[in-house]
Amino acid sequence: MIKIGICGSKGRMSQEIINLLKNRDDLVINGLWEDFKNIEKEEYITINNEKVFYSKDINCLINSDIIIDFSHPSKQKAIYNFLNENNNIKLICGTTGLEEKDLENLKLLGNKTTIFYSPNMSYGLNSLIFLLDGFLKLYKDYDIELLETHHINKKDAPSGTLKKILSKIKEIYPNKKEVYDRHNLFKEKDINEIGISSIRSGGVKGIHQIIFGNEFEIIKIEHEALDRKVFANGVLEAINFIKDRKNGFFTYDDLIKFKINYLENK
């Protein structure tokens, strides 16, 4: 049985993961770290008829095999220090809005333990991004717009997922430049400009659109998350991918490649 610790354990995404893991026979929650939101005195959940208490002390995760992090960017230093001292513990990180230094630290930790990082845990969306290379090469002479829509409580904009899509585009076309606001430009769009828009409205779980256009046609590639369970299930995919790995820094691209290789050789 794999012991799972949860960082940011009272957040919306963490609660989805907790509900998914509660009835698993192969995975058990053994630590709930929450150092951002309030905790009621002796607040707990019940796992296999045992109480697991929420804690402000990160050392509640000390006996975990894997910790899952959907906390807050401000908690990354504490998580880094904890894993640096306890490098027998693996990490799955889905926290968005990380700074470049945070990502560098995660990669450094990959020398000691197993790190899986993805700002979006949807298997479907990550598959779409993985396959995006072909579209980009076929639509070389089309202009590109990127649009993401999320609920009103999401703080970072654009989303980490949109940034990943943008990074994929710029890998193939490094001369393309992102434009976040056109209202002061007063000029025609250049084909090397990538228009980027963010919408925050209601309770939208997440919609990402990639729009290719020329004077004859518009092509839209869209992914919509209908329920946060899609991200929780994606975390299960990540657990299965890293559970037997000793060290390394991995992303969903590595998971998709592994899946493709497995299916081709099945």
mmCIF file of C-alpha atoms in Angstrom:
data_model
loop_
_atom_site.group_PDB
_atom_site.id
_atom_site.type_symbol
_atom_site.label_atom_id
_atom_site.label_comp_id
_atom_site.label_asym_id
_atom_site.label_seq_id
_atom_site.Cartn_x
_atom_site.Cartn_y
_atom_site.Cartn_z
ATOM 1 C CA MET A 1 0.000 0.000 0.000
ATOM 2 C CA ILE A 2 1.375 3.412 -1.032
ATOM 3 C CA LYS A 3 1.163 6.133 1.627
ATOM 4 C CA ILE A 4 0.057 9.517 0.289
ATOM 5 C CA GLY A 5 0.549 12.917 1.915
ATOM 6 C CA ILE A 6 -1.410 15.957 0.743
ATOM 7 C CA CYS A 7 -0.026 19.533 0.646
ATOM 8 C CA GLY A 8 -2.611 22.301 0.641
ATOM 9 C CA SER A 9 -5.019 19.665 1.858
ATOM 10 C CA LYS A 10 -8.055 21.952 2.322
ATOM 11 C CA GLY A 11 -7.944 23.396 -1.178
ATOM 12 C CA ARG A 12 -10.595 22.506 -3.772
ATOM 13 C CA MET A 13 -8.309 20.317 -5.845
ATOM 14 C CA SER A 14 -6.867 18.539 -2.827
ATOM 15 C CA GLN A 15 -10.368 17.754 -1.581
ATOM 16 C CA GLU A 16 -11.185 16.111 -4.918
ATOM 17 C CA ILE A 17 -8.051 13.980 -4.609
ATOM 18 C CA ILE A 18 -8.861 13.058 -1.013
ATOM 19 C CA ASN A 19 -12.381 11.960 -2.011
ATOM 20 C CA LEU A 20 -10.951 9.870 -4.844
ATOM 21 C CA LEU A 21 -8.350 8.170 -2.655
ATOM 22 C CA LYS A 22 -10.574 7.514 0.372
ATOM 23 C CA ASN A 23 -11.855 4.165 -0.859
ATOM 24 C CA ARG A 24 -8.725 2.868 -2.575
ATOM 25 C CA ASP A 25 -7.196 -0.405 -1.403
ATOM 26 C CA ASP A 26 -3.737 0.322 -2.860
ATOM 27 C CA LEU A 27 -3.364 3.962 -1.742
ATOM 28 C CA VAL A 28 -3.843 5.418 1.732
ATOM 29 C CA ILE A 29 -3.781 9.042 2.906
ATOM 30 C CA ASN A 30 -1.491 9.377 5.920
ATOM 31 C CA GLY A 31 -0.755 13.122 6.132
ATOM 32 C CA LEU A 32 -2.711 16.363 5.612
ATOM 33 C CA TRP A 33 -0.552 19.495 5.591
ATOM 34 C CA GLU A 34 -2.386 22.819 5.395
ATOM 35 C CA ASP A 35 -0.391 25.978 6.093
ATOM 36 C CA PHE A 36 -2.436 28.450 4.033
ATOM 37 C CA LYS A 37 -6.065 28.024 5.065
ATOM 38 C CA ASN A 38 -7.568 27.913 8.555
ATOM 39 C CA ILE A 39 -7.870 24.600 10.370
ATOM 40 C CA GLU A 40 -10.489 23.985 13.016
ATOM 41 C CA LYS A 41 -9.177 22.524 16.278
ATOM 42 C CA GLU A 42 -8.610 18.771 15.866
ATOM 43 C CA GLU A 43 -10.107 18.753 12.371
ATOM 44 C CA TYR A 44 -9.674 15.396 10.660
ATOM 45 C CA ILE A 45 -10.871 12.970 8.011
ATOM 46 C CA THR A 46 -11.505 9.269 8.520
ATOM 47 C CA ILE A 47 -9.465 6.791 6.476
ATOM 48 C CA ASN A 48 -10.018 3.057 7.034
ATOM 49 C CA ASN A 49 -11.745 3.834 10.343
ATOM 50 C CA GLU A 50 -8.740 5.869 11.531
ATOM 51 C CA LYS A 51 -8.502 9.628 12.060
ATOM 52 C CA VAL A 52 -6.031 11.586 9.937
ATOM 53 C CA PHE A 53 -5.717 15.116 11.318
ATOM 54 C CA TYR A 54 -5.048 18.295 9.357
ATOM 55 C CA SER A 55 -1.799 19.898 10.480
ATOM 56 C CA LYS A 56 0.123 23.168 10.122
ATOM 57 C CA ASP A 57 3.360 21.184 10.572
ATOM 58 C CA ILE A 58 4.845 19.881 7.318
ATOM 59 C CA ASN A 59 6.413 17.007 9.259
ATOM 60 C CA CYS A 60 2.995 15.335 9.282
ATOM 61 C CA LEU A 61 4.080 14.131 5.800
ATOM 62 C CA ILE A 62 7.251 12.463 7.078
ATOM 63 C CA ASN A 63 6.047 8.870 6.620
ATOM 64 C CA SER A 64 4.573 9.363 3.149
ATOM 65 C CA ASP A 65 5.832 7.556 0.057
ATOM 66 C CA ILE A 66 4.445 10.245 -2.267
ATOM 67 C CA ILE A 67 3.229 13.753 -1.470
ATOM 68 C CA ILE A 68 0.761 15.533 -3.741
ATOM 69 C CA ASP A 69 1.046 19.308 -3.871
ATOM 70 C CA PHE A 70 -1.838 21.565 -4.891
ATOM 71 C CA SER A 71 -1.026 24.241 -2.327
ATOM 72 C CA HIS A 72 0.215 27.764 -3.035
ATOM 73 C CA PRO A 73 3.393 29.129 -4.692
ATOM 74 C CA SER A 74 4.413 30.676 -1.349
ATOM 75 C CA LYS A 75 4.771 27.159 0.127
ATOM 76 C CA GLN A 76 7.321 25.908 -2.424
ATOM 77 C CA LYS A 77 10.385 26.792 -0.345
ATOM 78 C CA ALA A 78 9.062 24.802 2.627
ATOM 79 C CA ILE A 79 8.280 21.818 0.385
ATOM 80 C CA TYR A 80 11.720 22.033 -1.244
ATOM 81 C CA ASN A 81 13.496 22.077 2.136
ATOM 82 C CA PHE A 82 11.357 19.192 3.396
ATOM 83 C CA LEU A 83 12.080 16.993 0.365
ATOM 84 C CA ASN A 84 15.749 17.954 0.362
ATOM 85 C CA GLU A 85 15.977 16.477 3.863
ATOM 86 C CA ASN A 86 13.630 13.529 3.174
ATOM 87 C CA ASN A 87 14.618 12.418 -0.310
ATOM 88 C CA ASN A 88 12.994 9.016 0.086
ATOM 89 C CA ILE A 89 9.665 10.812 -0.509
ATOM 90 C CA LYS A 90 8.426 11.421 -4.068
ATOM 91 C CA LEU A 91 6.469 14.503 -5.178
ATOM 92 C CA ILE A 92 3.610 15.148 -7.596
ATOM 93 C CA CYS A 93 3.243 18.921 -7.998
ATOM 94 C CA GLY A 94 0.236 20.519 -9.680
ATOM 95 C CA THR A 95 0.502 23.969 -8.079
ATOM 96 C CA THR A 96 0.196 26.746 -10.652
ATOM 97 C CA GLY A 97 1.855 30.150 -10.714
ATOM 98 C CA LEU A 98 5.320 28.840 -9.798
ATOM 99 C CA GLU A 99 8.323 31.065 -10.425
ATOM 100 C CA GLU A 100 11.332 29.964 -12.469
ATOM 101 C CA LYS A 101 13.331 29.434 -9.258
ATOM 102 C CA ASP A 102 10.658 27.025 -7.981
ATOM 103 C CA LEU A 103 10.935 24.966 -11.173
ATOM 104 C CA GLU A 104 14.733 24.967 -10.918
ATOM 105 C CA ASN A 105 14.431 23.627 -7.365
ATOM 106 C CA LEU A 106 12.070 20.862 -8.494
ATOM 107 C CA LYS A 107 14.563 19.823 -11.166
ATOM 108 C CA LEU A 108 17.359 19.812 -8.584
ATOM 109 C CA LEU A 109 15.270 17.580 -6.326
ATOM 110 C CA GLY A 110 14.970 15.192 -9.274
ATOM 111 C CA ASN A 111 18.621 14.277 -8.701
ATOM 112 C CA LYS A 112 17.684 12.865 -5.291
ATOM 113 C CA THR A 113 14.112 11.643 -5.610
ATOM 114 C CA THR A 114 11.254 11.401 -8.119
ATOM 115 C CA ILE A 115 9.483 14.625 -9.068
ATOM 116 C CA PHE A 116 6.430 14.866 -11.342
ATOM 117 C CA TYR A 117 5.348 18.361 -12.320
ATOM 118 C CA SER A 118 2.333 19.444 -14.350
ATOM 119 C CA PRO A 119 0.305 22.659 -13.970
ATOM 120 C CA ASN A 120 -2.650 20.754 -15.452
ATOM 121 C CA MET A 121 -3.269 17.110 -14.562
ATOM 122 C CA SER A 122 -5.817 16.340 -17.283
ATOM 123 C CA TYR A 123 -4.661 13.331 -19.300
ATOM 124 C CA GLY A 124 -6.743 14.485 -22.278
ATOM 125 C CA LEU A 125 -5.398 18.026 -22.333
ATOM 126 C CA ASN A 126 -1.804 16.898 -21.934
ATOM 127 C CA SER A 127 -2.280 14.427 -24.788
ATOM 128 C CA LEU A 128 -3.568 17.302 -26.929
ATOM 129 C CA ILE A 129 -0.510 19.437 -26.106
ATOM 130 C CA PHE A 130 1.789 16.499 -26.870
ATOM 131 C CA LEU A 131 0.202 16.133 -30.325
ATOM 132 C CA LEU A 132 0.308 19.880 -31.003
ATOM 133 C CA ASP A 133 3.629 19.673 -32.882
ATOM 134 C CA GLY A 134 1.908 18.295 -35.969
ATOM 135 C CA PHE A 135 -0.721 21.026 -36.075
ATOM 136 C CA LEU A 136 1.897 23.745 -35.645
ATOM 137 C CA LYS A 137 3.984 22.451 -38.541
ATOM 138 C CA LEU A 138 0.954 22.023 -40.817
ATOM 139 C CA TYR A 139 -0.399 25.480 -39.974
ATOM 140 C CA LYS A 140 2.911 27.330 -40.235
ATOM 141 C CA ASP A 141 1.387 30.183 -42.278
ATOM 142 C CA TYR A 142 -1.641 30.691 -40.014
ATOM 143 C CA ASP A 143 -1.848 33.281 -37.251
ATOM 144 C CA ILE A 144 -2.378 31.974 -33.710
ATOM 145 C CA GLU A 145 -4.584 33.078 -30.828
ATOM 146 C CA LEU A 146 -4.650 31.427 -27.381
ATOM 147 C CA LEU A 147 -7.623 31.779 -25.049
ATOM 148 C CA GLU A 148 -8.175 30.367 -21.568
ATOM 149 C CA THR A 149 -11.260 30.626 -19.349
ATOM 150 C CA HIS A 150 -11.435 29.786 -15.637
ATOM 151 C CA HIS A 151 -13.549 30.415 -12.540
ATOM 152 C CA ILE A 152 -13.451 33.781 -10.786
ATOM 153 C CA ASN A 153 -11.350 32.437 -7.877
ATOM 154 C CA LYS A 154 -8.327 31.573 -10.016
ATOM 155 C CA LYS A 155 -5.596 34.061 -9.168
ATOM 156 C CA ASP A 156 -2.924 33.534 -11.834
ATOM 157 C CA ALA A 157 -3.432 34.635 -15.430
ATOM 158 C CA PRO A 158 -2.734 33.383 -17.952
ATOM 159 C CA SER A 159 -3.059 29.838 -16.657
ATOM 160 C CA GLY A 160 -0.053 27.550 -16.256
ATOM 161 C CA THR A 161 -1.551 25.344 -18.959
ATOM 162 C CA LEU A 162 -1.722 28.193 -21.450
ATOM 163 C CA LYS A 163 1.904 28.996 -20.644
ATOM 164 C CA LYS A 164 2.780 25.377 -21.426
ATOM 165 C CA ILE A 165 0.954 25.619 -24.777
ATOM 166 C CA LEU A 166 2.797 28.869 -25.506
ATOM 167 C CA SER A 167 6.123 27.235 -24.632
ATOM 168 C CA LYS A 168 5.379 24.390 -27.055
ATOM 169 C CA ILE A 169 4.636 26.900 -29.845
ATOM 170 C CA LYS A 170 7.837 28.841 -29.186
ATOM 171 C CA GLU A 171 9.917 25.657 -29.225
ATOM 172 C CA ILE A 172 8.956 25.257 -32.874
ATOM 173 C CA TYR A 173 8.672 28.956 -33.771
ATOM 174 C CA PRO A 174 11.067 30.876 -31.463
ATOM 175 C CA ASN A 175 10.529 34.136 -33.378
ATOM 176 C CA LYS A 176 6.854 34.323 -32.467
ATOM 177 C CA LYS A 177 6.062 36.861 -29.771
ATOM 178 C CA GLU A 178 3.165 36.828 -27.326
ATOM 179 C CA VAL A 179 0.869 39.864 -27.146
ATOM 180 C CA TYR A 180 -1.364 40.163 -24.067
ATOM 181 C CA ASP A 181 -3.078 43.455 -24.807
ATOM 182 C CA ARG A 182 -3.710 45.151 -28.155
ATOM 183 C CA HIS A 183 -5.682 48.209 -27.117
ATOM 184 C CA ASN A 184 -2.653 50.538 -27.289
ATOM 185 C CA LEU A 185 -0.994 48.981 -30.348
ATOM 186 C CA PHE A 186 -3.247 50.409 -33.081
ATOM 187 C CA LYS A 187 -1.755 48.245 -35.845
ATOM 188 C CA GLU A 188 -2.551 45.141 -37.857
ATOM 189 C CA LYS A 189 -1.636 41.853 -36.285
ATOM 190 C CA ASP A 190 1.683 40.442 -37.430
ATOM 191 C CA ILE A 191 1.689 36.695 -38.206
ATOM 192 C CA ASN A 192 4.499 36.276 -35.672
ATOM 193 C CA GLU A 193 2.328 37.652 -32.868
ATOM 194 C CA ILE A 194 0.463 35.210 -30.639
ATOM 195 C CA GLY A 195 -2.586 36.866 -29.107
ATOM 196 C CA ILE A 196 -3.229 35.727 -25.529
ATOM 197 C CA SER A 197 -6.495 36.258 -23.644
ATOM 198 C CA SER A 198 -7.728 35.237 -20.183
ATOM 199 C CA ILE A 199 -11.347 35.179 -19.021
ATOM 200 C CA ARG A 200 -12.470 34.748 -15.415
ATOM 201 C CA SER A 201 -16.157 33.975 -15.047
ATOM 202 C CA GLY A 202 -18.464 32.022 -12.760
ATOM 203 C CA GLY A 203 -17.452 28.501 -11.886
ATOM 204 C CA VAL A 204 -15.754 27.446 -15.129
ATOM 205 C CA LYS A 205 -13.395 24.539 -14.376
ATOM 206 C CA GLY A 206 -11.121 25.272 -17.318
ATOM 207 C CA ILE A 207 -11.381 25.866 -21.066
ATOM 208 C CA HIS A 208 -8.332 26.197 -23.312
ATOM 209 C CA GLN A 209 -8.544 27.146 -26.975
ATOM 210 C CA ILE A 210 -5.889 27.229 -29.692
ATOM 211 C CA ILE A 211 -7.111 29.159 -32.734
ATOM 212 C CA PHE A 212 -5.369 29.029 -36.120
ATOM 213 C CA GLY A 213 -6.518 31.446 -38.806
ATOM 214 C CA ASN A 214 -5.898 32.713 -42.300
ATOM 215 C CA GLU A 215 -8.057 34.665 -44.736
ATOM 216 C CA PHE A 216 -9.936 31.508 -45.806
ATOM 217 C CA GLU A 217 -10.599 29.553 -42.600
ATOM 218 C CA ILE A 218 -10.475 29.360 -38.824
ATOM 219 C CA ILE A 219 -9.443 26.158 -37.037
ATOM 220 C CA LYS A 220 -10.179 25.835 -33.307
ATOM 221 C CA ILE A 221 -8.748 23.192 -30.999
ATOM 222 C CA GLU A 222 -10.520 23.241 -27.638
ATOM 223 C CA HIS A 223 -10.391 21.321 -24.392
ATOM 224 C CA GLU A 224 -12.935 21.826 -21.619
ATOM 225 C CA ALA A 225 -12.734 20.305 -18.160
ATOM 226 C CA LEU A 226 -16.279 19.447 -17.080
ATOM 227 C CA ASP A 227 -15.409 18.380 -13.547
ATOM 228 C CA ARG A 228 -12.381 18.655 -11.256
ATOM 229 C CA LYS A 229 -12.427 14.865 -11.085
ATOM 230 C CA VAL A 230 -10.619 14.891 -14.433
ATOM 231 C CA PHE A 231 -7.579 16.390 -12.680
ATOM 232 C CA ALA A 232 -7.825 13.990 -9.734
ATOM 233 C CA ASN A 233 -7.871 11.039 -12.137
ATOM 234 C CA GLY A 234 -4.849 12.545 -13.854
ATOM 235 C CA VAL A 235 -3.053 12.468 -10.502
ATOM 236 C CA LEU A 236 -3.735 8.713 -10.337
ATOM 237 C CA GLU A 237 -2.022 8.386 -13.736
ATOM 238 C CA ALA A 238 0.964 10.276 -12.302
ATOM 239 C CA ILE A 239 1.101 8.056 -9.191
ATOM 240 C CA ASN A 240 1.197 4.922 -11.344
ATOM 241 C CA PHE A 241 3.908 6.478 -13.512
ATOM 242 C CA ILE A 242 6.323 7.445 -10.707
ATOM 243 C CA LYS A 243 5.634 4.880 -7.970
ATOM 244 C CA ASP A 244 8.494 2.550 -9.002
ATOM 245 C CA ARG A 245 10.965 5.241 -10.133
ATOM 246 C CA LYS A 246 13.884 6.084 -7.862
ATOM 247 C CA ASN A 247 14.681 9.567 -9.103
ATOM 248 C CA GLY A 248 14.242 12.033 -11.954
ATOM 249 C CA PHE A 249 12.228 15.078 -12.976
ATOM 250 C CA PHE A 250 9.199 14.158 -15.093
ATOM 251 C CA THR A 251 6.315 15.952 -16.778
ATOM 252 C CA TYR A 252 3.143 14.771 -18.469
ATOM 253 C CA ASP A 253 5.077 14.591 -21.756
ATOM 254 C CA ASP A 254 7.138 11.757 -20.243
ATOM 255 C CA LEU A 255 3.965 9.995 -19.103
ATOM 256 C CA ILE A 256 2.385 10.302 -22.576
ATOM 257 C CA LYS A 257 5.548 8.985 -24.270
ATOM 258 C CA PHE A 258 5.556 6.045 -21.863
ATOM 259 C CA LYS A 259 1.897 5.338 -22.657
ATOM 260 C CA ILE A 260 2.501 5.477 -26.419
ATOM 261 C CA ASN A 261 5.502 3.141 -26.125
ATOM 262 C CA TYR A 262 3.474 0.730 -23.990
ATOM 263 C CA LEU A 263 0.553 0.680 -26.444
ATOM 264 C CA GLU A 264 2.847 0.224 -29.459
ATOM 265 C CA ASN A 265 4.576 -2.757 -27.844
ATOM 266 C CA LYS A 266 1.506 -4.330 -26.260
#
